[in-house]
Amino acid sequence: IDPGLTISYGVLVPGPDVQDGVPFVRIQDLALRNPPAMPNRRIAREVDAQYKRTRLHGGEILIGVVGSIGKLGIAPASWAGANIARAVCRIAPNEAVDRDYLALVLSSRTSQDYFRETTRTLAQPTLNVSQLSKVPIPFPPLEEQRRIVVQLNDLQKKTHSLRVLQEATSAQLDALLPSVLSKAFAGEL
């Protein structure tokens, strides 16, 4: 973790949406890929002032810790100055950790299982910050972290391409089915 920051959750009571207020990040805003340019909710500047410690700089990893436990996002640069909800924790890696590597590890099945196992369920599922800080994370050298990120991103692109191809093939087969059935019933096969 960046030595100047801690793993922290945000604003407890945000109050009403304020048109010219401070952008306010909620769990539904989180995304590892293609997050919204700006969160769609804003809080009063007076509320934000009470939570200076969780103002975003851009580039932090954000993780759901209430309700949607383990949902991840990376704060884009356009979110600098925004604040986060109580249901969201901010993680700012230090220079020895590749942010994208850490996000991938936190999104892994092993980490997500850890979150589910350590989550307390009261009124809503809640992951404690101290539990979050204890998630087992392998830390190979920085260059190895970067290599892993490149390889996994390449695999994700290939998987996406295959998924698109499969959907197109499935659509073509669905379109052919009525024609084949019609010929079968007419005895033309």
PDB file of C-alpha atoms in Angstrom:
ATOM      1  CA  ILE A   1       0.000   0.000   0.000  1.00  0.00           C
ATOM      2  CA  ASP A   2       1.177   3.525  -0.750  1.00  0.00           C
ATOM      3  CA  PRO A   3       2.839   4.673   2.497  1.00  0.00           C
ATOM      4  CA  GLY A   4       0.897   7.962   2.434  1.00  0.00           C
ATOM      5  CA  LEU A   5      -2.478   6.224   2.212  1.00  0.00           C
ATOM      6  CA  THR A   6      -4.359   3.432   3.951  1.00  0.00           C
ATOM      7  CA  ILE A   7      -6.936   0.934   2.801  1.00  0.00           C
ATOM      8  CA  SER A   8     -10.035   2.948   3.600  1.00  0.00           C
ATOM      9  CA  TYR A   9     -13.741   2.934   3.047  1.00  0.00           C
ATOM     10  CA  GLY A  10     -15.592   6.147   2.363  1.00  0.00           C
ATOM     11  CA  VAL A  11     -18.540   8.325   3.283  1.00  0.00           C
ATOM     12  CA  LEU A  12     -20.930   6.797   5.824  1.00  0.00           C
ATOM     13  CA  VAL A  13     -23.924   9.099   5.268  1.00  0.00           C
ATOM     14  CA  PRO A  14     -23.722  10.797   1.854  1.00  0.00           C
ATOM     15  CA  GLY A  15     -26.991  12.712   2.081  1.00  0.00           C
ATOM     16  CA  PRO A  16     -28.990  13.740  -0.978  1.00  0.00           C
ATOM     17  CA  ASP A  17     -27.667  14.058  -4.516  1.00  0.00           C
ATOM     18  CA  VAL A  18     -26.272  17.597  -4.987  1.00  0.00           C
ATOM     19  CA  GLN A  19     -26.125  18.904  -8.561  1.00  0.00           C
ATOM     20  CA  ASP A  20     -22.872  20.883  -8.222  1.00  0.00           C
ATOM     21  CA  GLY A  21     -21.381  18.667  -5.503  1.00  0.00           C
ATOM     22  CA  VAL A  22     -18.382  16.350  -5.378  1.00  0.00           C
ATOM     23  CA  PRO A  23     -18.558  13.228  -7.594  1.00  0.00           C
ATOM     24  CA  PHE A  24     -19.446  10.223  -5.448  1.00  0.00           C
ATOM     25  CA  VAL A  25     -18.404   6.668  -6.371  1.00  0.00           C
ATOM     26  CA  ARG A  26     -20.778   3.835  -5.457  1.00  0.00           C
ATOM     27  CA  ILE A  27     -20.472   0.115  -6.107  1.00  0.00           C
ATOM     28  CA  GLN A  28     -22.527   0.337  -9.297  1.00  0.00           C
ATOM     29  CA  ASP A  29     -19.852   2.682 -10.743  1.00  0.00           C
ATOM     30  CA  LEU A  30     -17.052   0.110 -10.359  1.00  0.00           C
ATOM     31  CA  ALA A  31     -15.600  -1.563 -13.444  1.00  0.00           C
ATOM     32  CA  LEU A  32     -12.177  -2.946 -14.300  1.00  0.00           C
ATOM     33  CA  ARG A  33     -12.755  -2.116 -17.964  1.00  0.00           C
ATOM     34  CA  ASN A  34     -14.574   0.910 -19.346  1.00  0.00           C
ATOM     35  CA  PRO A  35     -15.804   2.593 -16.159  1.00  0.00           C
ATOM     36  CA  PRO A  36     -18.082   5.605 -16.622  1.00  0.00           C
ATOM     37  CA  ALA A  37     -16.253   8.875 -17.304  1.00  0.00           C
ATOM     38  CA  MET A  38     -17.775  10.259 -14.107  1.00  0.00           C
ATOM     39  CA  PRO A  39     -19.954   8.746 -11.364  1.00  0.00           C
ATOM     40  CA  ASN A  40     -23.597   9.806 -11.750  1.00  0.00           C
ATOM     41  CA  ARG A  41     -24.076  10.866  -8.116  1.00  0.00           C
ATOM     42  CA  ARG A  42     -22.687  13.884  -6.247  1.00  0.00           C
ATOM     43  CA  ILE A  43     -22.472  14.738  -2.559  1.00  0.00           C
ATOM     44  CA  ALA A  44     -22.349  18.060  -0.728  1.00  0.00           C
ATOM     45  CA  ARG A  45     -18.909  19.619  -0.367  1.00  0.00           C
ATOM     46  CA  GLU A  46     -19.458  19.776   3.405  1.00  0.00           C
ATOM     47  CA  VAL A  47     -19.921  15.987   3.522  1.00  0.00           C
ATOM     48  CA  ASP A  48     -16.863  15.431   1.312  1.00  0.00           C
ATOM     49  CA  ALA A  49     -14.771  17.674   3.596  1.00  0.00           C
ATOM     50  CA  GLN A  50     -15.340  15.203   6.452  1.00  0.00           C
ATOM     51  CA  TYR A  51     -13.789  12.410   4.360  1.00  0.00           C
ATOM     52  CA  LYS A  52     -10.662  13.964   2.853  1.00  0.00           C
ATOM     53  CA  ARG A  53      -8.776  10.701   3.467  1.00  0.00           C
ATOM     54  CA  THR A  54     -10.832   8.877   0.820  1.00  0.00           C
ATOM     55  CA  ARG A  55     -10.695  11.432  -1.977  1.00  0.00           C
ATOM     56  CA  LEU A  56      -9.471   9.798  -5.139  1.00  0.00           C
ATOM     57  CA  HIS A  57      -6.400  10.779  -7.133  1.00  0.00           C
ATOM     58  CA  GLY A  58      -7.186   8.439 -10.022  1.00  0.00           C
ATOM     59  CA  GLY A  59      -5.620   5.036 -10.567  1.00  0.00           C
ATOM     60  CA  GLU A  60      -6.622   3.502  -7.235  1.00  0.00           C
ATOM     61  CA  ILE A  61      -8.154   0.047  -7.016  1.00  0.00           C
ATOM     62  CA  LEU A  62     -11.683   0.191  -5.641  1.00  0.00           C
ATOM     63  CA  ILE A  63     -13.406  -2.844  -4.143  1.00  0.00           C
ATOM     64  CA  GLY A  64     -16.909  -3.472  -2.847  1.00  0.00           C
ATOM     65  CA  VAL A  65     -16.927  -4.297   0.878  1.00  0.00           C
ATOM     66  CA  VAL A  66     -20.656  -4.032   1.657  1.00  0.00           C
ATOM     67  CA  GLY A  67     -23.324  -5.847  -0.331  1.00  0.00           C
ATOM     68  CA  SER A  68     -21.482  -6.668  -3.576  1.00  0.00           C
ATOM     69  CA  ILE A  69     -18.393  -8.030  -1.841  1.00  0.00           C
ATOM     70  CA  GLY A  70     -15.325  -8.212  -4.068  1.00  0.00           C
ATOM     71  CA  LYS A  71     -16.656  -6.204  -7.019  1.00  0.00           C
ATOM     72  CA  LEU A  72     -13.630  -4.391  -8.411  1.00  0.00           C
ATOM     73  CA  GLY A  73     -12.873  -1.256 -10.339  1.00  0.00           C
ATOM     74  CA  ILE A  74      -9.978   1.027 -11.128  1.00  0.00           C
ATOM     75  CA  ALA A  75     -10.577   4.736 -10.672  1.00  0.00           C
ATOM     76  CA  PRO A  76      -9.916   6.505 -13.976  1.00  0.00           C
ATOM     77  CA  ALA A  77      -7.993   9.797 -13.936  1.00  0.00           C
ATOM     78  CA  SER A  78     -11.305  11.598 -14.574  1.00  0.00           C
ATOM     79  CA  TRP A  79     -12.437  10.583 -11.061  1.00  0.00           C
ATOM     80  CA  ALA A  80      -9.650  12.558  -9.360  1.00  0.00           C
ATOM     81  CA  GLY A  81     -11.249  14.580  -6.573  1.00  0.00           C
ATOM     82  CA  ALA A  82     -14.245  12.245  -6.268  1.00  0.00           C
ATOM     83  CA  ASN A  83     -15.035  10.519  -2.996  1.00  0.00           C
ATOM     84  CA  ILE A  84     -16.191   6.965  -2.309  1.00  0.00           C
ATOM     85  CA  ALA A  85     -19.134   5.383  -0.514  1.00  0.00           C
ATOM     86  CA  ARG A  86     -18.918   3.352   2.702  1.00  0.00           C
ATOM     87  CA  ALA A  87     -19.560   0.241   0.596  1.00  0.00           C
ATOM     88  CA  VAL A  88     -16.340   0.869  -1.366  1.00  0.00           C
ATOM     89  CA  CYS A  89     -12.727   0.537  -0.204  1.00  0.00           C
ATOM     90  CA  ARG A  90      -9.796   2.327  -1.804  1.00  0.00           C
ATOM     91  CA  ILE A  91      -6.500   0.483  -2.277  1.00  0.00           C
ATOM     92  CA  ALA A  92      -3.521   2.482  -3.525  1.00  0.00           C
ATOM     93  CA  PRO A  93      -0.588   0.171  -4.280  1.00  0.00           C
ATOM     94  CA  ASN A  94       2.974   1.303  -3.650  1.00  0.00           C
ATOM     95  CA  GLU A  95       5.657   1.470  -6.354  1.00  0.00           C
ATOM     96  CA  ALA A  96       6.687  -2.184  -5.820  1.00  0.00           C
ATOM     97  CA  VAL A  97       3.270  -3.418  -6.951  1.00  0.00           C
ATOM     98  CA  ASP A  98       1.771  -3.183 -10.427  1.00  0.00           C
ATOM     99  CA  ARG A  99      -1.778  -1.870  -9.981  1.00  0.00           C
ATOM    100  CA  ASP A 100      -3.191  -4.009 -12.779  1.00  0.00           C
ATOM    101  CA  TYR A 101      -1.499  -7.109 -11.368  1.00  0.00           C
ATOM    102  CA  LEU A 102      -3.004  -6.452  -7.936  1.00  0.00           C
ATOM    103  CA  ALA A 103      -6.453  -5.913  -9.466  1.00  0.00           C
ATOM    104  CA  LEU A 104      -6.166  -9.220 -11.337  1.00  0.00           C
ATOM    105  CA  VAL A 105      -5.104 -11.061  -8.176  1.00  0.00           C
ATOM    106  CA  LEU A 106      -7.990  -9.512  -6.216  1.00  0.00           C
ATOM    107  CA  SER A 107     -10.412 -10.584  -8.957  1.00  0.00           C
ATOM    108  CA  SER A 108      -9.063 -14.161  -8.963  1.00  0.00           C
ATOM    109  CA  ARG A 109     -11.168 -17.036  -7.684  1.00  0.00           C
ATOM    110  CA  THR A 110      -8.767 -17.525  -4.740  1.00  0.00           C
ATOM    111  CA  SER A 111      -9.179 -13.932  -3.532  1.00  0.00           C
ATOM    112  CA  GLN A 112     -12.923 -13.866  -4.203  1.00  0.00           C
ATOM    113  CA  ASP A 113     -13.329 -17.121  -2.229  1.00  0.00           C
ATOM    114  CA  TYR A 114     -11.331 -15.573   0.626  1.00  0.00           C
ATOM    115  CA  PHE A 115     -13.662 -12.559   0.612  1.00  0.00           C
ATOM    116  CA  ARG A 116     -16.750 -14.794   0.759  1.00  0.00           C
ATOM    117  CA  GLU A 117     -15.280 -16.891   3.588  1.00  0.00           C
ATOM    118  CA  THR A 118     -14.324 -13.883   5.730  1.00  0.00           C
ATOM    119  CA  THR A 119     -17.427 -11.784   5.101  1.00  0.00           C
ATOM    120  CA  ARG A 120     -19.658 -11.088   8.075  1.00  0.00           C
ATOM    121  CA  THR A 121     -23.372 -11.160   7.416  1.00  0.00           C
ATOM    122  CA  LEU A 122     -25.409  -8.877   9.613  1.00  0.00           C
ATOM    123  CA  ALA A 123     -28.065  -6.825   7.853  1.00  0.00           C
ATOM    124  CA  GLN A 124     -25.841  -6.952   4.733  1.00  0.00           C
ATOM    125  CA  PRO A 125     -22.705  -8.873   3.862  1.00  0.00           C
ATOM    126  CA  THR A 126     -19.703  -6.808   5.004  1.00  0.00           C
ATOM    127  CA  LEU A 127     -15.990  -7.342   4.451  1.00  0.00           C
ATOM    128  CA  ASN A 128     -13.907  -5.713   7.181  1.00  0.00           C
ATOM    129  CA  VAL A 129     -10.909  -3.580   6.141  1.00  0.00           C
ATOM    130  CA  SER A 130      -8.596  -5.630   8.368  1.00  0.00           C
ATOM    131  CA  GLN A 131      -9.786  -8.818   6.613  1.00  0.00           C
ATOM    132  CA  LEU A 132      -9.205  -7.165   3.240  1.00  0.00           C
ATOM    133  CA  SER A 133      -5.647  -6.280   4.227  1.00  0.00           C
ATOM    134  CA  LYS A 134      -4.970  -9.942   5.082  1.00  0.00           C
ATOM    135  CA  VAL A 135      -5.946 -11.428   1.712  1.00  0.00           C
ATOM    136  CA  PRO A 136      -3.080 -13.700   0.634  1.00  0.00           C
ATOM    137  CA  ILE A 137      -1.394 -12.135  -2.400  1.00  0.00           C
ATOM    138  CA  PRO A 138       1.674 -13.503  -4.168  1.00  0.00           C
ATOM    139  CA  PHE A 139       4.155 -10.725  -4.943  1.00  0.00           C
ATOM    140  CA  PRO A 140       6.679 -11.774  -7.581  1.00  0.00           C
ATOM    141  CA  PRO A 141       9.187  -9.136  -8.746  1.00  0.00           C
ATOM    142  CA  LEU A 142       7.630  -6.116 -10.482  1.00  0.00           C
ATOM    143  CA  GLU A 143       8.741  -7.158 -13.970  1.00  0.00           C
ATOM    144  CA  GLU A 144       7.133 -10.582 -13.470  1.00  0.00           C
ATOM    145  CA  GLN A 145       3.916  -8.882 -12.324  1.00  0.00           C
ATOM    146  CA  ARG A 146       3.888  -6.831 -15.513  1.00  0.00           C
ATOM    147  CA  ARG A 147       4.559  -9.903 -17.661  1.00  0.00           C
ATOM    148  CA  ILE A 148       1.635 -11.704 -16.001  1.00  0.00           C
ATOM    149  CA  VAL A 149      -0.660  -8.740 -16.689  1.00  0.00           C
ATOM    150  CA  VAL A 150       0.323  -8.682 -20.379  1.00  0.00           C
ATOM    151  CA  GLN A 151      -0.259 -12.442 -20.724  1.00  0.00           C
ATOM    152  CA  LEU A 152      -3.625 -12.356 -18.945  1.00  0.00           C
ATOM    153  CA  ASN A 153      -4.792  -9.345 -20.956  1.00  0.00           C
ATOM    154  CA  ASP A 154      -3.823 -11.178 -24.150  1.00  0.00           C
ATOM    155  CA  LEU A 155      -5.783 -14.253 -23.026  1.00  0.00           C
ATOM    156  CA  GLN A 156      -8.797 -12.089 -22.177  1.00  0.00           C
ATOM    157  CA  LYS A 157      -8.711 -10.518 -25.665  1.00  0.00           C
ATOM    158  CA  LYS A 158      -8.529 -13.950 -27.290  1.00  0.00           C
ATOM    159  CA  THR A 159     -11.364 -15.223 -25.088  1.00  0.00           C
ATOM    160  CA  HIS A 160     -13.471 -12.199 -26.024  1.00  0.00           C
ATOM    161  CA  SER A 161     -12.790 -12.798 -29.741  1.00  0.00           C
ATOM    162  CA  LEU A 162     -13.798 -16.452 -29.387  1.00  0.00           C
ATOM    163  CA  ARG A 163     -16.966 -15.453 -27.527  1.00  0.00           C
ATOM    164  CA  VAL A 164     -17.907 -13.005 -30.299  1.00  0.00           C
ATOM    165  CA  LEU A 165     -17.246 -15.687 -32.935  1.00  0.00           C
ATOM    166  CA  GLN A 166     -19.304 -18.228 -30.996  1.00  0.00           C
ATOM    167  CA  GLU A 167     -22.235 -15.785 -30.684  1.00  0.00           C
ATOM    168  CA  ALA A 168     -22.108 -15.054 -34.434  1.00  0.00           C
ATOM    169  CA  THR A 169     -21.975 -18.773 -35.250  1.00  0.00           C
ATOM    170  CA  SER A 170     -24.851 -19.471 -32.883  1.00  0.00           C
ATOM    171  CA  ALA A 171     -26.925 -16.726 -34.494  1.00  0.00           C
ATOM    172  CA  GLN A 172     -26.233 -18.170 -37.951  1.00  0.00           C
ATOM    173  CA  LEU A 173     -27.252 -21.657 -36.806  1.00  0.00           C
ATOM    174  CA  ASP A 174     -30.421 -20.273 -35.231  1.00  0.00           C
ATOM    175  CA  ALA A 175     -31.245 -18.569 -38.534  1.00  0.00           C
ATOM    176  CA  LEU A 176     -30.698 -21.836 -40.486  1.00  0.00           C
ATOM    177  CA  LEU A 177     -32.774 -24.013 -38.174  1.00  0.00           C
ATOM    178  CA  PRO A 178     -36.248 -22.981 -39.482  1.00  0.00           C
ATOM    179  CA  SER A 179     -35.104 -23.620 -43.067  1.00  0.00           C
ATOM    180  CA  VAL A 180     -33.692 -27.068 -42.244  1.00  0.00           C
ATOM    181  CA  LEU A 181     -36.815 -28.013 -40.268  1.00  0.00           C
ATOM    182  CA  SER A 182     -39.040 -26.848 -43.125  1.00  0.00           C
ATOM    183  CA  LYS A 183     -37.130 -28.997 -45.621  1.00  0.00           C
ATOM    184  CA  ALA A 184     -37.184 -31.972 -43.219  1.00  0.00           C
ATOM    185  CA  PHE A 185     -40.958 -31.775 -42.797  1.00  0.00           C
ATOM    186  CA  ALA A 186     -41.389 -31.413 -46.573  1.00  0.00           C
ATOM    187  CA  GLY A 187     -39.264 -34.533 -47.104  1.00  0.00           C
ATOM    188  CA  GLU A 188     -36.609 -32.644 -49.023  1.00  0.00           C
ATOM    189  CA  LEU A 189     -33.650 -33.818 -46.910  1.00  0.00           C
TER     190      LEU A 189
END
